Tab-separated table of C-alpha atoms in Angstrom:
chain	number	residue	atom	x	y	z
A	1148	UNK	CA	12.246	57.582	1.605
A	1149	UNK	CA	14.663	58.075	-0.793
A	1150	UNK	CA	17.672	55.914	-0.762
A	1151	UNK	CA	21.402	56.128	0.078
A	1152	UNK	CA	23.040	55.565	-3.475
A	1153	UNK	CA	20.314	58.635	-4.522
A	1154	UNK	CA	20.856	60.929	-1.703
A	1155	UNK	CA	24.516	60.776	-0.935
A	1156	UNK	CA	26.126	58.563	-4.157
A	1157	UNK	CA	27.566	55.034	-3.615
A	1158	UNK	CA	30.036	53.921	-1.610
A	1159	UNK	CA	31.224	51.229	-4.428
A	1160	UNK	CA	31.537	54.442	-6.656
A	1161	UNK	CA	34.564	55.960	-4.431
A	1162	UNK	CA	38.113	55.021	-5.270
A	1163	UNK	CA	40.250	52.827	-2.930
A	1164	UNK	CA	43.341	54.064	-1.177
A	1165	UNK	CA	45.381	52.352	-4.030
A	1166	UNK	CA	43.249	53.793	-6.758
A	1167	UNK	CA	44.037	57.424	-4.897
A	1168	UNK	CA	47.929	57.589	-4.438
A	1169	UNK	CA	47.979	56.384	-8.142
A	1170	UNK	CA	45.960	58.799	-9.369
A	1171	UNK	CA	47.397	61.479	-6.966
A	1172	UNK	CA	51.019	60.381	-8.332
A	1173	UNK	CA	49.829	60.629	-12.229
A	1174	UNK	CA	48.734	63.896	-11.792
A	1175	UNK	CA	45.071	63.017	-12.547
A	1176	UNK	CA	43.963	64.707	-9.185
A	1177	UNK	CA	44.985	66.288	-6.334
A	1178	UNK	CA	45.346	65.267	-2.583
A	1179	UNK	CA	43.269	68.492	-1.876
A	1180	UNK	CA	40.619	67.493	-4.208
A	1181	UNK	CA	40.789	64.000	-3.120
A	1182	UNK	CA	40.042	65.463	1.175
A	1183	UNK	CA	37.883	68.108	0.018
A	1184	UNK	CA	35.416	65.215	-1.693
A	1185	UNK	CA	35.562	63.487	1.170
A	1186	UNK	CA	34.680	66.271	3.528
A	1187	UNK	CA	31.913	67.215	1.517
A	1188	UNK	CA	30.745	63.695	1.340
A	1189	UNK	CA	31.126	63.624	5.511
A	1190	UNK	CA	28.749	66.691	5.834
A	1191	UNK	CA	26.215	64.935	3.597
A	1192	UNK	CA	26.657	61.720	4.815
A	1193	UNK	CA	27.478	61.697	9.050
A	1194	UNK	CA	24.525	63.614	10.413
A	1195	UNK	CA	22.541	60.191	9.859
A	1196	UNK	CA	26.002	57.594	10.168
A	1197	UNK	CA	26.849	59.158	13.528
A	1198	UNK	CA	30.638	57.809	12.179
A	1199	UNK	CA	32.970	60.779	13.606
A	1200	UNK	CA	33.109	62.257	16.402
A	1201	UNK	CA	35.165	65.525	15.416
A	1202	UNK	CA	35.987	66.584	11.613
A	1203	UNK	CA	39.223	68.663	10.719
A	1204	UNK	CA	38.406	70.648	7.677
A	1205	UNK	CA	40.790	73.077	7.696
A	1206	UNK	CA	43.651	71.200	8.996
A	1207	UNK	CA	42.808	68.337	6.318
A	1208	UNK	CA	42.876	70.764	3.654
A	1209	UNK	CA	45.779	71.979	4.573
A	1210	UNK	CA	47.303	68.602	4.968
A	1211	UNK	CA	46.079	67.750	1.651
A	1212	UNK	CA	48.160	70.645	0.284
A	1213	UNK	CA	51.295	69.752	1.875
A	1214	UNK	CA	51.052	66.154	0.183
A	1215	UNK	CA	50.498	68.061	-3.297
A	1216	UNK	CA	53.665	70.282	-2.372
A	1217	UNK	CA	55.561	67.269	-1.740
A	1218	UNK	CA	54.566	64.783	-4.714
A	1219	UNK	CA	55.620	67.983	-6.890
A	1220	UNK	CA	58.662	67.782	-5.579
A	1221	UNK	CA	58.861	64.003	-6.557
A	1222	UNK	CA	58.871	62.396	-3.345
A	1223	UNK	CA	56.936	58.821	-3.760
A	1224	UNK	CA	54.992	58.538	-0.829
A	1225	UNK	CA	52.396	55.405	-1.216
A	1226	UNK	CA	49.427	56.623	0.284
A	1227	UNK	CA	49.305	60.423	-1.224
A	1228	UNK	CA	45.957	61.975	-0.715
A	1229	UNK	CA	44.678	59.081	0.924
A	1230	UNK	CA	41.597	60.649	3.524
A	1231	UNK	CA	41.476	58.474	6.377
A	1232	UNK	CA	40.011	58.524	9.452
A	1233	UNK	CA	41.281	58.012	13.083
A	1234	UNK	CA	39.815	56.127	16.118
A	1235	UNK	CA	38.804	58.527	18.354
A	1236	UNK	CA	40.058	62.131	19.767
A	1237	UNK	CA	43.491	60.812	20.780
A	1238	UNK	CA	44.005	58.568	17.591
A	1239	UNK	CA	46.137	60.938	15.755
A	1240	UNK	CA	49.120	60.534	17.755
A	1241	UNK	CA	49.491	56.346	16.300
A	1242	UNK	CA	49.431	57.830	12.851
A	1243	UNK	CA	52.365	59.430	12.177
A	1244	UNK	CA	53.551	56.873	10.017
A	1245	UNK	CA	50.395	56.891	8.003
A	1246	UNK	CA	50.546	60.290	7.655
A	1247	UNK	CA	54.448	60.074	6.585
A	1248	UNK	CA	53.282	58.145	4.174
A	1249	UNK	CA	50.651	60.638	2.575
A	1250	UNK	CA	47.563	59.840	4.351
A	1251	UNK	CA	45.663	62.353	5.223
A	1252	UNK	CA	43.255	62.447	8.517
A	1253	UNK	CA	40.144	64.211	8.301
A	1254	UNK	CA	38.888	63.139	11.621
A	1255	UNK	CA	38.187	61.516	14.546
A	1256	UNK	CA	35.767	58.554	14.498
A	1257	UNK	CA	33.331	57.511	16.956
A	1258	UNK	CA	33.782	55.352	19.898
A	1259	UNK	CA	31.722	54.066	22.898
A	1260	UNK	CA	30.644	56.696	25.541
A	1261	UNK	CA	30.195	56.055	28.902
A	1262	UNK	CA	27.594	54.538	31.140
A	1263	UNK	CA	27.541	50.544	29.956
A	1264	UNK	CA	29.967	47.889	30.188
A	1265	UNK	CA	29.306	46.603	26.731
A	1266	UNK	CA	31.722	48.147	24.035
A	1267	UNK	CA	30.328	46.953	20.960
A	1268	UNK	CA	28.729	50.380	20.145
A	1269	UNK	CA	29.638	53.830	19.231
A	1270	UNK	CA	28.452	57.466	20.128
A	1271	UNK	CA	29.528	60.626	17.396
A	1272	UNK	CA	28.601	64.101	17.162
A	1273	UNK	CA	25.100	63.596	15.763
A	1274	UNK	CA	24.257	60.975	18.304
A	1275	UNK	CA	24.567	56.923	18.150
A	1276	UNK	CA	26.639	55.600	15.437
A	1277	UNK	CA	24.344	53.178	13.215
A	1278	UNK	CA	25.178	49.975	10.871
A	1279	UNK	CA	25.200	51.455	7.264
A	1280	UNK	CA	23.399	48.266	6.717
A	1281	UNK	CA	20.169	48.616	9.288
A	1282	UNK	CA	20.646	51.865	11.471
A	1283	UNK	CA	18.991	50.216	13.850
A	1284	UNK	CA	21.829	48.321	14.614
A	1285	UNK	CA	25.308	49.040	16.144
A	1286	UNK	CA	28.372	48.661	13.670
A	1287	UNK	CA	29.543	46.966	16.349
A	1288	UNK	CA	33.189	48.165	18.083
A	1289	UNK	CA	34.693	49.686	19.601
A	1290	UNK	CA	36.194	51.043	16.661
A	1291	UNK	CA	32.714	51.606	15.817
A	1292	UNK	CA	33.033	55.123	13.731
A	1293	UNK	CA	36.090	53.750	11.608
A	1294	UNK	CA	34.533	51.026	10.625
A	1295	UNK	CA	31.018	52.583	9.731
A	1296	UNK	CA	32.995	55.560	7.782
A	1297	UNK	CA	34.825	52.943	5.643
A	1298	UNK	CA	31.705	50.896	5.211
A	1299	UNK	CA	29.874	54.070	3.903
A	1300	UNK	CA	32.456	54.937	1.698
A	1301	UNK	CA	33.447	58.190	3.637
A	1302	UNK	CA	37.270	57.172	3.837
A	1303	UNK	CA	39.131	54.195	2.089
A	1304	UNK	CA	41.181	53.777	5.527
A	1305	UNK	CA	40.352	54.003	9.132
A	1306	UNK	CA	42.683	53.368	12.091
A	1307	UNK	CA	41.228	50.862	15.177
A	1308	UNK	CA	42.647	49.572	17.813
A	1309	UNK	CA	41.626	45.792	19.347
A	1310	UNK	CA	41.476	44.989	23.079
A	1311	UNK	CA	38.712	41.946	22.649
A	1312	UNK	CA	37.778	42.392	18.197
A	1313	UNK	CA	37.624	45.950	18.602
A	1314	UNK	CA	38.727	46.048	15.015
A	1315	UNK	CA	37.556	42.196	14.235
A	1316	UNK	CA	33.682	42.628	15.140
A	1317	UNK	CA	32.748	45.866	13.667
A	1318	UNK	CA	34.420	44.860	10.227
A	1319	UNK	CA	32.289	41.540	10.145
A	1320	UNK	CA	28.904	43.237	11.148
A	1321	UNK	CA	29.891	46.483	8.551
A	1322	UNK	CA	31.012	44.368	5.741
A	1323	UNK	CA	34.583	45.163	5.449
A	1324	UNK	CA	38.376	44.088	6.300
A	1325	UNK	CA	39.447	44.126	9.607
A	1326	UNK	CA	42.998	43.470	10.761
A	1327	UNK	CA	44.724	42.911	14.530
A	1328	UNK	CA	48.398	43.139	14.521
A	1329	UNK	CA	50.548	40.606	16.738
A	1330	UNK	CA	50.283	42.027	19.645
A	1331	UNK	CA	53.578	43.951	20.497
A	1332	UNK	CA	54.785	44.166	16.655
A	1333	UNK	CA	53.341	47.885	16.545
A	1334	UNK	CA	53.350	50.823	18.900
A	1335	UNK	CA	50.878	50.234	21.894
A	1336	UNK	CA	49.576	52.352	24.386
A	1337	UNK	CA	47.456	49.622	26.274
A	1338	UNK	CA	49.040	49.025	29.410
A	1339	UNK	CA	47.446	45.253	29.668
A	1340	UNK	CA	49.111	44.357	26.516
A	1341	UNK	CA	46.287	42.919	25.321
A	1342	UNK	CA	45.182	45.974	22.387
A	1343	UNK	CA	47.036	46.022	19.553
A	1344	UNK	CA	46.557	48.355	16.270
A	1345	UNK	CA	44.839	47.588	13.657
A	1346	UNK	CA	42.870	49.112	10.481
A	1347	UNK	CA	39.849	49.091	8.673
A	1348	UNK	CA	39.561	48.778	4.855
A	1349	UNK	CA	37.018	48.519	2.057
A	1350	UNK	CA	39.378	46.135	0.507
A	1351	UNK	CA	41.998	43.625	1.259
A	1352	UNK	CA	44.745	45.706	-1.266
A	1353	UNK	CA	44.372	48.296	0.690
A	1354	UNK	CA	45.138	46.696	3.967
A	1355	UNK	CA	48.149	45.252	2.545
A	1356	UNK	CA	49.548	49.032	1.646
A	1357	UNK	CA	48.536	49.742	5.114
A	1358	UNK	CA	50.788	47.448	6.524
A	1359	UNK	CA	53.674	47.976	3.742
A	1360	UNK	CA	53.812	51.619	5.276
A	1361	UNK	CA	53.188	50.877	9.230
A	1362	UNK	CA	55.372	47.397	9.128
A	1363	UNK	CA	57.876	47.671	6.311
A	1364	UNK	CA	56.496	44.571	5.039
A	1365	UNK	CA	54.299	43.426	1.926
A	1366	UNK	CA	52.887	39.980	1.625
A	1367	UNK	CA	54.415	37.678	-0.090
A	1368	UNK	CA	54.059	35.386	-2.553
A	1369	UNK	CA	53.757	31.520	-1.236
A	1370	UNK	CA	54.758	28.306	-3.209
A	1371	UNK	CA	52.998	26.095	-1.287
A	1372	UNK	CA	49.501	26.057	-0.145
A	1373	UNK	CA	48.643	27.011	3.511
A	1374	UNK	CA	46.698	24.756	5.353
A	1375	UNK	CA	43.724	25.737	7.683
A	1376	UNK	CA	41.905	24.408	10.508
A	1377	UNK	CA	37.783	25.103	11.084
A	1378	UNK	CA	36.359	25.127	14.511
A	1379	UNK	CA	33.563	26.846	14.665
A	1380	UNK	CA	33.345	27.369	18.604
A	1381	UNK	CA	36.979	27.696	19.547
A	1382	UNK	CA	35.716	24.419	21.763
A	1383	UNK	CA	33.747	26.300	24.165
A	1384	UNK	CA	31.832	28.855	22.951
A	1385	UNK	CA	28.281	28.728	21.808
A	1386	UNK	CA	27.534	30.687	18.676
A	1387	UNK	CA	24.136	31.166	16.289
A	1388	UNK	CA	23.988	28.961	13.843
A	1389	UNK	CA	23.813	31.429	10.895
A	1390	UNK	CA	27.503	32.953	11.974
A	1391	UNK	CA	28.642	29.265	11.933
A	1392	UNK	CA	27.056	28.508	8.285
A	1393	UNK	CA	27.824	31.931	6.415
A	1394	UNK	CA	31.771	31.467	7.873
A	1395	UNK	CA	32.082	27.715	7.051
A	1396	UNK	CA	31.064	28.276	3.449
A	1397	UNK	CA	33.526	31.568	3.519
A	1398	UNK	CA	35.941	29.025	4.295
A	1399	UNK	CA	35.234	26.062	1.916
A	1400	UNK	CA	35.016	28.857	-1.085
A	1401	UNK	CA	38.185	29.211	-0.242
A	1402	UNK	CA	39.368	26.283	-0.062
A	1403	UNK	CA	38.155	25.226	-3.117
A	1404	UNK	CA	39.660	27.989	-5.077
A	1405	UNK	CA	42.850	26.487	-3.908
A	1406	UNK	CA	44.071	29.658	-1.234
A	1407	UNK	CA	44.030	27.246	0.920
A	1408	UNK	CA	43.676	23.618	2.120
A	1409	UNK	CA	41.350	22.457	5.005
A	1410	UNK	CA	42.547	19.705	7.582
A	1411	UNK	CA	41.190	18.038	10.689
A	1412	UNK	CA	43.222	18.770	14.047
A	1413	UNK	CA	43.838	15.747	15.989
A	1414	UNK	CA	43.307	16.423	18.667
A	1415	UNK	CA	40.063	18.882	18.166
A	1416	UNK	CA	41.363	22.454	18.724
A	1417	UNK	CA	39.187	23.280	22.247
A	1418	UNK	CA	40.343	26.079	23.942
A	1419	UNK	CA	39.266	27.539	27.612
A	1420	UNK	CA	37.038	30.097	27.790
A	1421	UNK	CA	39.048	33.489	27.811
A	1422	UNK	CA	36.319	35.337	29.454
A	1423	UNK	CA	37.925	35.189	33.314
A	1424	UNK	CA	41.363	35.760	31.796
A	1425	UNK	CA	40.613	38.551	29.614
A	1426	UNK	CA	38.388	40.194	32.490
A	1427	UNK	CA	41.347	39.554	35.302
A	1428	UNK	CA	43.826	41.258	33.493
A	1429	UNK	CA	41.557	44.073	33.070
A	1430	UNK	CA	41.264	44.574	37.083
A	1431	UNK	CA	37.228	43.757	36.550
A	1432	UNK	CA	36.138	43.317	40.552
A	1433	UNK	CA	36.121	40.192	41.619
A	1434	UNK	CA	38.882	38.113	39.234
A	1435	UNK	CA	41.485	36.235	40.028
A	1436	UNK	CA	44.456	37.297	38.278
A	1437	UNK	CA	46.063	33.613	39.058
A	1438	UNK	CA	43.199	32.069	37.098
A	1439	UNK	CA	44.282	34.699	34.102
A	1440	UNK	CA	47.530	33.048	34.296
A	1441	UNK	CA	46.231	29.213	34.119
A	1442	UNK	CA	44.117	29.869	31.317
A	1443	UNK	CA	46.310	32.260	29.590
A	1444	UNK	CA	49.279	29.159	30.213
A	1445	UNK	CA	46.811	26.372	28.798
A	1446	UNK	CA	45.593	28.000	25.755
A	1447	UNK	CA	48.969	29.939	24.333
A	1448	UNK	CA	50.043	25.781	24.885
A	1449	UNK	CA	47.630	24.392	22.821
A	1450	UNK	CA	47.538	27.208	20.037
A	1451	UNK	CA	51.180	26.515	19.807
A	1452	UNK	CA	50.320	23.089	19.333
A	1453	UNK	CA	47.942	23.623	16.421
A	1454	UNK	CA	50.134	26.476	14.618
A	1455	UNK	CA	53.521	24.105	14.751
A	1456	UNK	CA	51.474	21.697	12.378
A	1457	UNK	CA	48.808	24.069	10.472
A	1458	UNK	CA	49.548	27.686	9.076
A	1459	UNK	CA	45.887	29.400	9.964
A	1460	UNK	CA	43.086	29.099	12.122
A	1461	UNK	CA	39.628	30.125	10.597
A	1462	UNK	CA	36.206	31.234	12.994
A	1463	UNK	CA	33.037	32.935	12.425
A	1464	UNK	CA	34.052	36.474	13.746
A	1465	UNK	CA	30.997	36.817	15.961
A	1466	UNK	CA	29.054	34.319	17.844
A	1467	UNK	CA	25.976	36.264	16.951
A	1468	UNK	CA	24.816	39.013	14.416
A	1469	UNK	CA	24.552	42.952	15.250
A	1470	UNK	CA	22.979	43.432	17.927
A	1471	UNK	CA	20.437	46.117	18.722
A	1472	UNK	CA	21.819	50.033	20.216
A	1473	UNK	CA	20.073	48.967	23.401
A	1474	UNK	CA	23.272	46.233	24.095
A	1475	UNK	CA	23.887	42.225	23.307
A	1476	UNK	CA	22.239	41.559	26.720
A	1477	UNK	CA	23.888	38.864	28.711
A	1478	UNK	CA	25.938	37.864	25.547
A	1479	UNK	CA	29.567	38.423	25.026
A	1480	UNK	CA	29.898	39.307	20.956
A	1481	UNK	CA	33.569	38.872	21.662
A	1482	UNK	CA	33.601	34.826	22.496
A	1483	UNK	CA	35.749	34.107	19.589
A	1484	UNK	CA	37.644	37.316	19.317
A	1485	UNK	CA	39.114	38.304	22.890
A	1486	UNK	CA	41.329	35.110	23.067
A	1487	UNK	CA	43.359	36.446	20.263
A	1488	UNK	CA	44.184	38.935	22.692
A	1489	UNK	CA	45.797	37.358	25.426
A	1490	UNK	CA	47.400	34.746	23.085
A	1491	UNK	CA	48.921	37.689	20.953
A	1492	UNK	CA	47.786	36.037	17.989
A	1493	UNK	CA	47.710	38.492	14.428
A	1494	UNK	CA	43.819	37.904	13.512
A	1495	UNK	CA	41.626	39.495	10.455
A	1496	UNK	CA	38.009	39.499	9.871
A	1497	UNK	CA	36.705	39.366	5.952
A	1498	UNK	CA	33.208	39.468	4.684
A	1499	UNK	CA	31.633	36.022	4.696
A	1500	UNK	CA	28.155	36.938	3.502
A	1501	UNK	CA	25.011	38.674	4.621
A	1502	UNK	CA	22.756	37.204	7.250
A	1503	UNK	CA	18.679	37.079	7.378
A	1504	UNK	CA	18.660	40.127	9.161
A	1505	UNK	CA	20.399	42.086	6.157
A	1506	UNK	CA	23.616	42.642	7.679
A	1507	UNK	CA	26.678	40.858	7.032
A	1508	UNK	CA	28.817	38.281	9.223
A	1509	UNK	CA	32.609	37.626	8.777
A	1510	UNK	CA	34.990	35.043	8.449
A	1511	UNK	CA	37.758	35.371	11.153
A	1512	UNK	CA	41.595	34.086	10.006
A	1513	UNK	CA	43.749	33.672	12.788
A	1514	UNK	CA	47.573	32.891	11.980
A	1515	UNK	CA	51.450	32.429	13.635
A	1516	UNK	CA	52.524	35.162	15.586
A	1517	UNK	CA	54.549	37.463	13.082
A	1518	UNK	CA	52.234	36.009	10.086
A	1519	UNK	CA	50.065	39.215	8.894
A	1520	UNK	CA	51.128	38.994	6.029
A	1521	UNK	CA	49.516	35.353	5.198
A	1522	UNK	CA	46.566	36.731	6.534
A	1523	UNK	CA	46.117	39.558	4.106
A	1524	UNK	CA	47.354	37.249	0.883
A	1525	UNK	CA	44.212	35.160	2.056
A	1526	UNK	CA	42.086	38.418	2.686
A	1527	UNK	CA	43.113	39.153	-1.785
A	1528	UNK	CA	42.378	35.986	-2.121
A	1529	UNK	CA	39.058	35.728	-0.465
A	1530	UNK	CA	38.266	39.278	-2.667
A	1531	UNK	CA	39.249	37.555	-6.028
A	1532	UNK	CA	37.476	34.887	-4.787
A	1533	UNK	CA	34.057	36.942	-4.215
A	1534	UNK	CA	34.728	39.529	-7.415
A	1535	UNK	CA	33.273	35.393	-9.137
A	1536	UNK	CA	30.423	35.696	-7.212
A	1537	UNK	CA	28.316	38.609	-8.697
A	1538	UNK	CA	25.547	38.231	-6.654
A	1539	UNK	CA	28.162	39.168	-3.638
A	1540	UNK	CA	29.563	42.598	-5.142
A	1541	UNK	CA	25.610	44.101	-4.777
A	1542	UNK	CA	24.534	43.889	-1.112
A	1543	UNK	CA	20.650	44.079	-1.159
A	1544	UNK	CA	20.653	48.026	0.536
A	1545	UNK	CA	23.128	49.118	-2.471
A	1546	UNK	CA	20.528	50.254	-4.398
A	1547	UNK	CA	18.248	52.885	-4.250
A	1548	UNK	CA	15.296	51.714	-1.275
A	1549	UNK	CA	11.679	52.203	-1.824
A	1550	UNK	CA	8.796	54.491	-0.246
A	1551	UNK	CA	7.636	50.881	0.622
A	1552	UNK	CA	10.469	49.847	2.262
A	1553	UNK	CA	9.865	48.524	6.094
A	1554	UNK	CA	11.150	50.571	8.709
A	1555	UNK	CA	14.046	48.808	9.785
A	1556	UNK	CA	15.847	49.857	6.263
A	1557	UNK	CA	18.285	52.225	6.974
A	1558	UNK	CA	18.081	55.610	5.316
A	1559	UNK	CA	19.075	53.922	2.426
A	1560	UNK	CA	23.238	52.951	3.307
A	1561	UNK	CA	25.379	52.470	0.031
A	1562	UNK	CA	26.800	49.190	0.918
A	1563	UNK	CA	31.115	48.309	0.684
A	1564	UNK	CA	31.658	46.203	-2.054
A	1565	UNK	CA	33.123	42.923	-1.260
A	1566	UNK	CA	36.394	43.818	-3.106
């Protein structure tokens, strides 16, 4: 079977959302040849990704036109011509800003249908959404589309939304950046408060012009070193050991760089398990919404604790690796995500390296409420960090597979590239 990079081109080969406005802004191309690319690349590319669920050809292109008209005019808009693509059918309406801004959407991606409880999946309009790196595995979700799109190269951007690691787990198990807001900070239509927006990026630059444009904010420089806490169970959960080992070196590559500096809590950081919190405030049948509050009172307490004398908290994303399309089984992939959630806590999930199975695991930073930006400075930094590493900018499946290659390659997924 022929591979990915042959059939459809390379993912690492399309320009980043930075790399776009600038060359949109020179003059060097055009938002409408920037969205038709990517449309054509879509056709190719989704009947075997599964990533959107509708397309918007003619209203993209016609988008794309409107951000040509207006860059002639010599507006500056930071993201012109940037194709992105938005978390399901209703997703359009939390991207005006984005769109202000010179994005433009050129469709819906795929999200969970009905008919299980598990989210961690996604269903398009070709069928199941697959992992660009082993299609038979989910990308995780449930922003499962947006972050198989960006993985694949289809769009530098996609929208999410994160309710448990909605953004979080399908950017560790796709290979890409994946950040939850504070919850509250942006628009939110999630009546539980516990979703909050996010996005999903090939890069970490690109997230930060993401949240220049939705937050009015760019990260900024730090004189001082920010220090970091490990735990690599929150102090409950139980995850694989590979997710523990691919995140703690994540961590310690950082730390030896100099991003950041690692110390030891005293006490331990142990948390309570979120689980019959998260699920009470969801109305699940059977909770007790008084437990929600004792366990949502004892761990915002102690996560106060630990940020009033340490600047970030760092994870494995995932307790486990991507799962199969026929569900986790009795496991919940969202152990060390979901208490994020009810804490409020701004969280993003960066590529820590690729487990035995051929798909990658991610490092999750966790910081103060109100501290994204720190988050994505360490998210560059991590990137510089890896663009060292050469062996780390070629995922195995970015080349070209074989006829001999065993069944459980994908159709041959161009890869993200770590930076």
């Amino acid at each position: 079977m022929p591979g990915f990079a042959s059939r459809y081109g390379r993912s690492a080969d399309v320009p980043t959302a930075e790399e776009i406005a600038a060359a949109v802004h020179a003059r060097e191309r055009t938002a409408v040849g920037v969205v038709t690319a990517a449309l054509e690349r879509i056709a190719r590319v989704d009947p075997v990704l599964c990533a959107f669920v509708e397309v918007w050809d003619e209203d993209a292109v016609r988008q794309a036109r409107v951000v040509d008209a207006r860059v002639a005019a010599g507006e500056r808009l930071p993201l012109a011509g940037v194709p992105i693509g938005v978390k399901g059918r209703y997703g359009l309406r939390a991207a005006g800003a984005l769109v202000d801004a010179g994005c433009v959407p050129v469709g819906a991606t795929a999200v969970p249908g009905p008919g299980t409880a598990w989210q961690t999946w996604g269903v398009g309009r070709y069928g199941r959404t697959v992992n660009p790196w082993r299609a038979d595995r989910t990308p995780g979700g449930s922003s499962a589309g947006s972050a198989a799109a960006v993985a694949a190269g289809l769009v530098p951007l996609a929208t999410g939304s994160d309710g448990a690691g909605s953004v979080r787990i399908p950017a560790a198990w796709c290979g890409v950046v994946g950040l939850k807001s504070t919850n509250g900070r942006l628009p939110s239509g999630d009546r539980t408060g516990l979703a909050a927006p996010g996005v999903l990026a090939r890069c970490a630059s690109d997230v930060a012009m993401y949240w220049r444009v939705m937050a009015g904010e760019a990260p900024a420089g730090s004189t001082t070193v920010p220090t970091a806490v490990w735990s690599p169970d929150l102090g409950f959960a139980a995850p694989d050991p590979e997710p523990v080992a691919l995140a703690r070196a994540a961590a310690h590559r950082l730390a030896d760089t100099g991003a950041l500096r690692l110390v030891r809590p005293d006490p331990p950081l142990r948390l309570d398990d979120p689980a019959p919190a998260w699920l009470a405030l969801r109305s699940s049948p059977g909770t007790d919404p008084r437990v929600a509050q004792r366990i949502r009172a004892v761990n915002d307490q102690r996560l106060a604790d630990l940020f009033h004398g340490t600047d970030l908290l760092l994870t494995p994303t995932t307790p486990n690796p991507p799962h199969s399309h026929d569900g986790p089984g009795e496991r919940y992939s969202t152990a060390l995500t979901w208490a994020f959630n009810l804490s409020g806590h701004p969280a993003i999930s960066i590529p820590a390296g690729i487990g035995a199975d051929g798909c990658p695991l991610g490092l999750q930073i966790v910081a103060a409420h109100g501290r994204e930006d720190l988050l994505i400075t360490l998210a560059q930094a991590a990137a510089m960090t890896n663009s060292r590493t050469p062996e780390r900018n070629e995922p195995p499946c970015a080349g070209p597979s074989t006829e001999s290659a065993p069944s459980t390659t994908p159709p041959g997924y161009a890869c993200a590239p770590w930076t």
